[in-house]
CSV table of C-alpha atoms and ligand atoms in Angstrom, one decimal:
chain,number,residue,atom,x,y,z
O,1,MET,CA,-33.9,170.7,-104.0
O,2,ASN,CA,-31.4,170.9,-101.2
O,3,PHE,CA,-33.9,172.7,-99.1
O,4,TYR,CA,-36.3,169.7,-99.3
O,5,ARG,CA,-33.6,167.3,-98.4
O,6,TYR,CA,-32.6,169.2,-95.3
O,7,PHE,CA,-36.2,169.7,-94.5
O,8,TRP,CA,-36.7,165.9,-94.4
O,9,ILE,CA,-33.6,165.4,-92.3
O,10,PHE,CA,-34.9,168.0,-90.0
O,11,LEU,CA,-38.3,166.2,-89.8
O,12,LEU,CA,-36.5,162.9,-89.1
O,13,LEU,CA,-34.6,164.5,-86.3
O,14,ILE,CA,-37.7,165.9,-84.8
O,15,ASN,CA,-39.2,162.4,-85.0
O,16,TYR,CA,-36.2,160.9,-83.5
O,17,THR,CA,-36.2,163.2,-80.5
O,18,LEU,CA,-39.9,162.8,-80.0
O,19,PHE,CA,-40.2,159.1,-80.3
O,20,SER,CA,-37.0,157.8,-78.9
O,21,GLN,CA,-37.0,159.6,-75.6
O,22,SER,CA,-33.5,160.0,-74.3
O,23,ILE,CA,-33.5,158.1,-71.0
O,24,ASP,CA,-30.0,159.0,-69.8
O,25,SER,CA,-30.0,157.5,-66.4
O,26,ASN,CA,-30.4,153.8,-65.5
O,27,PHE,CA,-33.7,152.8,-64.1
O,28,THR,CA,-35.0,149.6,-62.5
O,29,LEU,CA,-38.7,148.8,-62.9
O,30,VAL,CA,-40.4,146.0,-60.9
O,31,ILE,CA,-43.5,144.7,-62.5
O,32,ASP,CA,-45.9,143.0,-60.1
O,33,PRO,CA,-48.6,140.9,-61.8
O,34,GLY,CA,-51.3,140.6,-59.1
O,35,HIS,CA,-52.4,137.3,-57.6
O,36,GLY,CA,-51.3,133.9,-58.9
O,37,GLY,CA,-51.2,130.2,-58.0
O,38,LYS,CA,-53.9,129.4,-55.4
O,39,ASP,CA,-55.1,133.0,-55.6
O,40,PRO,CA,-57.0,133.5,-58.9
O,41,GLY,CA,-57.9,137.1,-58.0
O,42,ASN,CA,-61.3,138.0,-59.3
O,43,THR,CA,-63.0,135.7,-61.7
O,44,GLY,CA,-65.7,138.0,-63.3
O,45,ASN,CA,-67.4,136.4,-66.3
O,46,GLY,CA,-65.2,133.4,-65.8
O,47,TYR,CA,-62.0,135.3,-66.7
O,48,LEU,CA,-59.0,134.9,-64.5
O,49,GLU,CA,-57.5,138.1,-63.1
O,50,LYS,CA,-54.2,136.3,-62.3
O,51,LYS,CA,-53.8,135.2,-65.8
O,52,ILE,CA,-54.6,138.6,-67.4
O,53,ALA,CA,-52.4,140.5,-65.0
O,54,LEU,CA,-49.5,138.2,-65.8
O,55,ASN,CA,-49.9,138.5,-69.5
O,56,ILE,CA,-50.1,142.3,-69.4
O,57,GLY,CA,-47.1,142.4,-67.0
O,58,LEU,CA,-44.9,140.1,-69.3
O,59,LYS,CA,-46.0,142.2,-72.3
O,60,ILE,CA,-44.9,145.4,-70.6
O,61,GLY,CA,-41.4,143.8,-69.9
O,62,GLU,CA,-41.1,142.8,-73.5
O,63,ARG,CA,-41.8,146.3,-74.8
O,64,LEU,CA,-39.3,147.8,-72.4
O,65,LYS,CA,-36.5,145.4,-73.3
O,66,LYS,CA,-35.4,147.6,-76.1
O,67,TYR,CA,-34.5,150.4,-73.7
O,68,ARG,CA,-31.0,149.4,-72.6
O,69,ASN,CA,-31.2,151.8,-69.6
O,70,ILE,CA,-34.2,150.1,-68.1
O,71,SER,CA,-33.9,146.8,-66.3
O,72,VAL,CA,-37.1,145.0,-65.6
O,73,ILE,CA,-37.6,142.6,-62.6
O,74,TYR,CA,-40.7,140.6,-62.0
O,75,THR,CA,-42.3,139.6,-58.8
O,76,ARG,CA,-43.6,136.5,-60.7
O,77,LYS,CA,-43.3,135.4,-64.2
O,78,THR,CA,-45.4,132.2,-63.9
O,79,ASP,CA,-48.6,131.1,-62.3
O,80,VAL,CA,-47.3,131.0,-58.7
O,81,PHE,CA,-48.6,132.4,-55.4
O,82,VAL,CA,-46.3,135.2,-54.0
O,83,ASP,CA,-47.3,136.8,-50.8
O,84,LEU,CA,-47.5,140.6,-50.6
O,85,HIS,CA,-44.5,141.0,-48.3
O,86,LYS,CA,-42.3,139.0,-50.7
O,87,ARG,CA,-43.4,141.2,-53.6
O,88,ALA,CA,-42.4,144.4,-51.8
O,89,LYS,CA,-39.2,142.7,-50.7
O,90,ILE,CA,-38.2,141.9,-54.3
O,91,ALA,CA,-38.6,145.6,-55.2
O,92,ASN,CA,-36.8,146.8,-52.1
O,93,ASP,CA,-33.9,144.4,-52.6
O,94,VAL,CA,-33.1,145.7,-56.1
O,95,GLN,CA,-33.8,149.3,-55.0
O,96,ALA,CA,-36.3,149.7,-57.8
O,97,ASP,CA,-37.1,153.2,-59.2
O,98,LEU,CA,-40.7,152.3,-59.8
O,99,PHE,CA,-43.0,149.5,-58.7
O,100,ILE,CA,-46.1,148.7,-60.6
O,101,SER,CA,-48.7,146.3,-59.5
O,102,ILE,CA,-51.2,145.1,-62.2
O,103,HIS,CA,-54.8,144.1,-61.5
O,104,CYS,CA,-58.3,143.9,-62.8
O,105,ASP,CA,-61.4,145.1,-60.9
O,106,ALA,CA,-64.8,143.5,-60.2
O,107,HIS,CA,-68.1,145.0,-59.2
O,108,THR,CA,-71.7,143.9,-58.9
O,109,SER,CA,-72.8,146.7,-61.2
O,110,ASN,CA,-71.9,147.2,-64.9
O,111,ALA,CA,-69.0,149.5,-63.9
O,112,TYR,CA,-66.2,149.8,-66.3
O,113,GLY,CA,-63.0,151.8,-66.9
O,114,ALA,CA,-59.4,151.9,-65.9
O,115,GLY,CA,-58.0,153.5,-62.7
O,116,THR,CA,-54.6,154.0,-61.1
O,117,PHE,CA,-53.9,154.0,-57.4
O,118,VAL,CA,-51.3,155.3,-55.1
O,119,LEU,CA,-51.0,154.5,-51.4
O,120,GLY,CA,-53.0,156.7,-49.1
O,121,LEU,CA,-56.2,157.0,-47.1
O,122,HIS,CA,-59.2,156.3,-49.2
O,123,ALA,CA,-61.5,159.2,-49.5
O,124,ASN,CA,-64.5,157.0,-50.1
O,125,GLU,CA,-66.1,153.7,-49.5
O,126,ARG,CA,-65.6,152.4,-53.0
O,127,ASN,CA,-61.8,152.9,-52.9
O,128,PHE,CA,-61.8,151.1,-49.5
O,129,LYS,CA,-63.7,148.2,-51.1
O,130,ILE,CA,-61.2,147.9,-53.9
O,131,ALA,CA,-58.2,148.0,-51.5
O,132,GLN,CA,-60.1,145.5,-49.2
O,133,LYS,CA,-60.5,143.1,-52.1
O,134,GLU,CA,-56.9,143.3,-53.1
O,135,ASN,CA,-55.6,143.1,-49.5
O,136,SER,CA,-57.7,140.0,-48.6
O,137,VAL,CA,-55.2,137.8,-50.3
O,138,ILE,CA,-53.2,137.9,-47.1
O,139,PHE,CA,-55.7,135.4,-45.6
O,140,LEU,CA,-54.2,132.8,-48.0
O,141,GLU,CA,-50.7,133.4,-46.6
O,142,ASP,CA,-49.2,131.5,-43.7
O,143,ASP,CA,-48.6,133.5,-40.5
O,144,TYR,CA,-50.3,136.5,-41.8
O,145,GLN,CA,-51.2,137.7,-38.4
O,146,GLN,CA,-47.5,138.1,-37.4
O,147,LYS,CA,-46.4,139.4,-40.8
O,148,TYR,CA,-49.0,142.1,-40.9
O,149,GLU,CA,-49.1,143.0,-37.3
O,150,GLY,CA,-52.8,142.5,-36.7
O,151,PHE,CA,-53.8,144.2,-39.9
O,152,ASP,CA,-57.4,143.4,-40.7
O,153,PRO,CA,-58.3,144.2,-44.3
O,154,ASN,CA,-62.0,144.3,-43.4
O,155,ASN,CA,-61.6,147.0,-40.8
O,156,PRO,CA,-61.4,150.6,-42.1
O,157,GLU,CA,-59.7,151.7,-38.8
O,158,SER,CA,-57.0,149.1,-39.4
O,159,VAL,CA,-56.3,150.6,-42.8
O,160,ILE,CA,-56.1,154.1,-41.3
O,161,SER,CA,-53.3,152.8,-39.2
O,162,LEU,CA,-51.3,152.5,-42.4
O,163,VAL,CA,-48.6,155.0,-41.7
O,164,LEU,CA,-47.7,156.8,-44.8
O,165,MET,CA,-44.1,155.4,-44.8
O,166,GLN,CA,-44.4,156.0,-48.5
O,167,GLU,CA,-44.9,159.8,-48.1
O,168,ASP,CA,-41.4,160.5,-49.4
O,169,TYR,CA,-42.3,158.7,-52.6
O,170,LEU,CA,-45.9,159.9,-52.8
O,171,ASP,CA,-45.3,162.8,-55.2
O,172,LYS,CA,-43.4,160.7,-57.7
O,173,SER,CA,-46.0,157.9,-57.3
O,174,ILE,CA,-48.7,160.4,-58.3
O,175,VAL,CA,-46.6,161.6,-61.3
O,176,ALA,CA,-46.2,158.0,-62.5
O,177,ALA,CA,-49.9,157.3,-61.9
O,178,ASN,CA,-50.9,160.3,-63.8
O,179,PHE,CA,-48.8,159.3,-66.8
O,180,ILE,CA,-50.4,155.8,-66.7
O,181,GLN,CA,-53.9,157.2,-66.3
O,182,LYS,CA,-53.4,159.7,-69.1
O,183,SER,CA,-52.2,156.9,-71.4
O,184,PHE,CA,-55.3,154.8,-70.6
O,185,VAL,CA,-57.6,157.7,-71.4
O,186,ASN,CA,-55.9,159.5,-74.3
O,187,ARG,CA,-54.3,156.6,-76.1
O,188,LEU,CA,-56.8,153.8,-75.4
O,189,LYS,CA,-59.9,155.9,-74.7
O,190,ARG,CA,-60.7,153.9,-71.7
O,191,ARG,CA,-63.2,155.3,-69.3
O,192,ASP,CA,-61.3,157.5,-66.8
O,193,ARG,CA,-61.6,156.3,-63.3
O,194,THR,CA,-58.8,158.8,-62.4
O,195,VAL,CA,-55.8,158.6,-60.0
O,196,LYS,CA,-56.9,157.9,-56.5
O,197,GLN,CA,-55.4,157.1,-53.1
O,198,ALA,CA,-56.3,153.9,-51.2
O,199,GLY,CA,-54.7,151.6,-48.6
O,200,PHE,CA,-53.2,148.9,-50.6
O,201,LEU,CA,-51.0,146.6,-48.6
O,202,VAL,CA,-48.8,145.7,-51.4
O,203,LEU,CA,-47.8,149.4,-51.8
O,204,ARG,CA,-47.3,149.9,-48.1
O,205,ASN,CA,-43.9,148.1,-47.8
O,206,THR,CA,-42.2,149.3,-51.0
O,207,PHE,CA,-39.7,152.0,-50.5
O,208,MET,CA,-39.9,153.7,-53.9
O,209,PRO,CA,-42.6,155.3,-56.0
O,210,SER,CA,-45.3,152.7,-56.4
O,211,VAL,CA,-48.6,152.5,-58.2
O,212,LEU,CA,-51.3,149.9,-58.6
O,213,VAL,CA,-53.4,149.8,-61.8
O,214,GLU,CA,-56.9,148.4,-62.0
O,215,THR,CA,-56.9,147.9,-65.8
O,216,GLY,CA,-60.6,147.5,-66.0
O,217,PHE,CA,-63.6,145.4,-64.9
O,218,LEU,CA,-63.7,141.7,-65.6
O,219,THR,CA,-67.3,141.8,-64.5
O,220,ASN,CA,-68.3,144.1,-67.3
O,221,LYS,CA,-69.1,142.0,-70.4
O,222,ASN,CA,-67.3,144.2,-72.9
O,223,GLU,CA,-64.4,145.2,-70.8
O,224,GLY,CA,-63.9,141.6,-69.5
O,225,SER,CA,-63.6,140.2,-73.0
O,226,TYR,CA,-61.4,143.0,-74.1
O,227,LEU,CA,-59.0,142.5,-71.2
O,228,ASN,CA,-59.0,138.7,-71.8
O,229,SER,CA,-58.2,139.2,-75.4
O,230,ASN,CA,-54.7,139.4,-76.9
O,231,LYS,CA,-55.6,142.7,-78.5
O,232,GLY,CA,-56.7,144.2,-75.2
O,233,GLN,CA,-53.6,142.9,-73.3
O,234,ASN,CA,-51.3,144.3,-76.1
O,235,GLU,CA,-52.9,147.7,-76.0
O,236,MET,CA,-52.8,147.8,-72.2
O,237,ALA,CA,-49.2,146.9,-72.2
O,238,ASP,CA,-48.5,149.5,-75.0
O,239,ALA,CA,-50.2,152.2,-72.9
O,240,ILE,CA,-48.5,151.3,-69.7
O,241,SER,CA,-45.0,151.0,-71.2
O,242,GLU,CA,-45.4,154.3,-73.0
O,243,ALA,CA,-46.4,155.9,-69.6
O,244,ILE,CA,-43.4,154.3,-67.9
O,245,ILE,CA,-41.0,155.6,-70.5
O,246,ASN,CA,-42.5,159.1,-70.2
O,247,TYR,CA,-42.2,158.9,-66.5
O,248,PHE,CA,-38.5,157.9,-66.5
O,249,ASP,CA,-37.9,160.5,-69.2
O,250,ALA,CA,-39.6,163.1,-67.0
O,251,LEU,CA,-37.3,162.2,-64.1
O,252,ASP,CA,-34.3,162.8,-66.3
O,253,ASN,CA,-35.7,166.0,-67.7
O,254,PRO,CA,-38.4,167.4,-65.4
O,255,PRO,CA,-40.9,169.3,-67.6
O,256,LYS,CA,-42.1,172.7,-66.6
O,257,SER,CA,-45.5,171.4,-65.9
O,258,PHE,CA,-44.2,168.7,-63.5
O,259,GLU,CA,-46.2,170.2,-60.7
O,260,ASN,CA,-49.6,169.6,-62.5
O,261,LEU,CA,-48.7,165.9,-62.5
O,262,THR,CA,-48.4,165.7,-58.7
O,263,GLN,CA,-52.1,166.6,-58.2
O,264,ILE,CA,-54.9,164.3,-57.4
O,265,ASP,CA,-58.4,165.7,-57.9
O,266,LYS,CA,-59.9,166.7,-54.5
O,267,TYR,CA,-63.6,166.1,-54.0
O,268,GLU,CA,-65.4,167.8,-51.1
O,269,PHE,CA,-69.0,167.5,-50.0
O,270,LYS,CA,-70.9,170.3,-48.2
O,271,ILE,CA,-74.6,170.7,-47.3
O,272,GLN,CA,-76.3,173.7,-48.8
O,273,ILE,CA,-78.7,174.8,-46.1
O,274,SER,CA,-80.0,178.1,-47.4
O,275,ALA,CA,-79.5,181.0,-49.8
O,276,SER,CA,-80.3,184.6,-49.2
O,277,LYS,CA,-79.6,188.2,-50.4
O,278,ARG,CA,-78.4,189.0,-46.9
O,279,LEU,CA,-75.0,188.3,-45.5
O,280,LEU,CA,-75.4,186.7,-42.2
O,281,PRO,CA,-72.5,186.2,-39.7
O,282,LEU,CA,-71.6,182.5,-39.6
O,283,LYS,CA,-72.7,182.0,-36.0
O,284,SER,CA,-74.5,178.9,-34.9
O,285,TYR,CA,-77.3,181.0,-33.4
O,286,ASN,CA,-78.1,182.2,-37.0
O,287,PHE,CA,-78.3,178.7,-38.3
O,288,ASN,CA,-80.4,176.6,-35.9
O,289,GLY,CA,-77.4,175.7,-33.8
O,290,LEU,CA,-75.4,174.2,-36.7
O,291,THR,CA,-71.6,174.8,-36.6
O,292,ASN,CA,-68.9,174.3,-39.3
O,293,LEU,CA,-70.6,176.9,-41.6
O,294,SER,CA,-69.4,178.5,-44.7
O,295,VAL,CA,-70.7,180.9,-47.3
O,296,ARG,CA,-70.2,181.5,-51.0
O,297,LYS,CA,-71.5,184.5,-53.0
O,298,VAL,CA,-73.0,183.5,-56.3
O,299,GLY,CA,-74.2,186.6,-58.2
O,300,SER,CA,-76.2,188.6,-55.7
O,301,ILE,CA,-77.0,185.6,-53.6
O,302,TYR,CA,-75.2,184.2,-50.6
O,303,LYS,CA,-75.3,180.5,-50.4
O,304,TYR,CA,-74.8,179.0,-46.8
O,305,PHE,CA,-73.2,175.7,-46.3
O,306,PHE,CA,-72.9,173.3,-43.4
O,307,GLY,CA,-70.1,170.7,-42.9
O,308,LEU,CA,-67.2,169.7,-45.1
O,309,THR,CA,-66.1,166.1,-45.9
O,310,THR,CA,-64.3,164.1,-48.6
O,311,ASN,CA,-66.5,161.2,-47.9
O,312,TYR,CA,-69.9,160.8,-49.5
O,313,ASN,CA,-71.4,158.6,-46.8
O,314,GLU,CA,-70.3,161.2,-44.3
O,315,ALA,CA,-72.0,163.8,-46.4
O,316,LYS,CA,-75.3,161.8,-46.2
O,317,LYS,CA,-75.0,161.8,-42.4
O,318,LEU,CA,-74.4,165.6,-42.4
O,319,LEU,CA,-77.6,166.0,-44.6
O,320,LYS,CA,-79.6,164.1,-42.1
O,321,LYS,CA,-78.4,166.4,-39.4
O,322,SER,CA,-79.2,169.5,-41.2
O,323,LYS,CA,-82.6,168.3,-42.1
O,324,SER,CA,-83.3,167.4,-38.4
O,325,SER,CA,-82.1,170.9,-37.5
O,326,GLY,CA,-85.0,172.3,-39.5
O,327,TYR,CA,-83.4,172.8,-43.0
O,328,LYS,CA,-85.9,170.4,-44.7
O,329,SER,CA,-84.8,171.3,-48.2
O,330,SER,CA,-81.1,171.2,-47.6
O,331,PHE,CA,-79.1,169.2,-50.1
O,332,ILE,CA,-75.6,167.8,-50.7
O,333,VAL,CA,-73.3,169.8,-52.9
O,334,LEU,CA,-69.9,168.8,-54.3
O,335,GLU,CA,-66.7,170.7,-55.1
O,336,LYS,CA,-64.0,169.4,-57.2
O,337,ASN,CA,-60.7,171.2,-56.6
O,338,GLY,CA,-62.6,174.0,-54.9
O,339,LYS,CA,-65.1,174.5,-57.8
O,340,PRO,CA,-68.7,173.4,-57.8
O,341,TYR,CA,-69.1,170.0,-59.5
O,342,ASP,CA,-72.1,168.1,-60.6
O,343,LEU,CA,-73.0,165.5,-57.9
O,344,ASP,CA,-74.9,163.2,-60.2
O,345,LYS,CA,-72.0,163.2,-62.7
O,346,TYR,CA,-69.6,162.3,-59.8
O,347,LEU,CA,-71.8,159.5,-58.5
O,348,ASN,CA,-72.1,158.2,-62.1
O,349,GLU,CA,-68.3,158.2,-62.4
O,350,ILE,CA,-67.7,156.2,-59.2
X,1,LIG,ZN1,-56.3,142.1,-58.0
């Protein structure tokens, strides 16, 4: 009998340590519900991004209230317009440990799924478009030209000039983003739009680990109504707060696998120009004048590639070039983290 009693106490203790993570240090979290006031954000299917982002933000704060080591600060708690500089300043002034900006996405297609972003250069057009949309709010601000030093959200070059002032915080931002993204996918079974880098202005001026979540697409009928519902907003808040707790807990007690969490999937495109049983020196005279060549041995066959880029549109240009150089049946191949990856699957995902 005693054995069972002790066994139950043992189980309870395990439960306790598993579910009431010991956050020893004090953490300050800044929750930034996107848009507000005169800026509704996107209005896909008639839903209001500013309202959904605010509801989810407030619900996250409510859930974290019970952790006495976490103090929560908001950039807005009501339907007001706050400019992007001000949002970053609020977080900098309290020297927050984490800044999380909450948004909903929109697209002309039926796209759906949840994604998490950290500041960086966007590897593809789509990420640029998302950042462009979220950044365009500065046109509603007074004196935006002075405040953002000639920054033009519509110009990719301008975005490249985003110095990675956040570089020091990038690793931790990616860890936080990975926790959030995992929570969306594992807990809520949302479609995984993965952790990505893009040039979000609101993340540029915060001097702390910072992430931006696109909780889903209001333009998608199902996802829009889910995000607009109380149920959807509660579940999103559950998932995000759980991830934040896990992140703070990991800062206190870095897990062995911490390194895995600082990775972002890397996608690279190349053009396969030919395949042969012979190993040819990678000289341009062997390949109709093309340079930037590489080779991979698959079984007994050598596959020859031209070019290397992280940008799909760039890859299409490379393909044109290889075709015009005589490689009529060349095609684009994709590698994810250095391993071949199905291009159609990738295109479907984005
Ligand atoms: Zn937004």
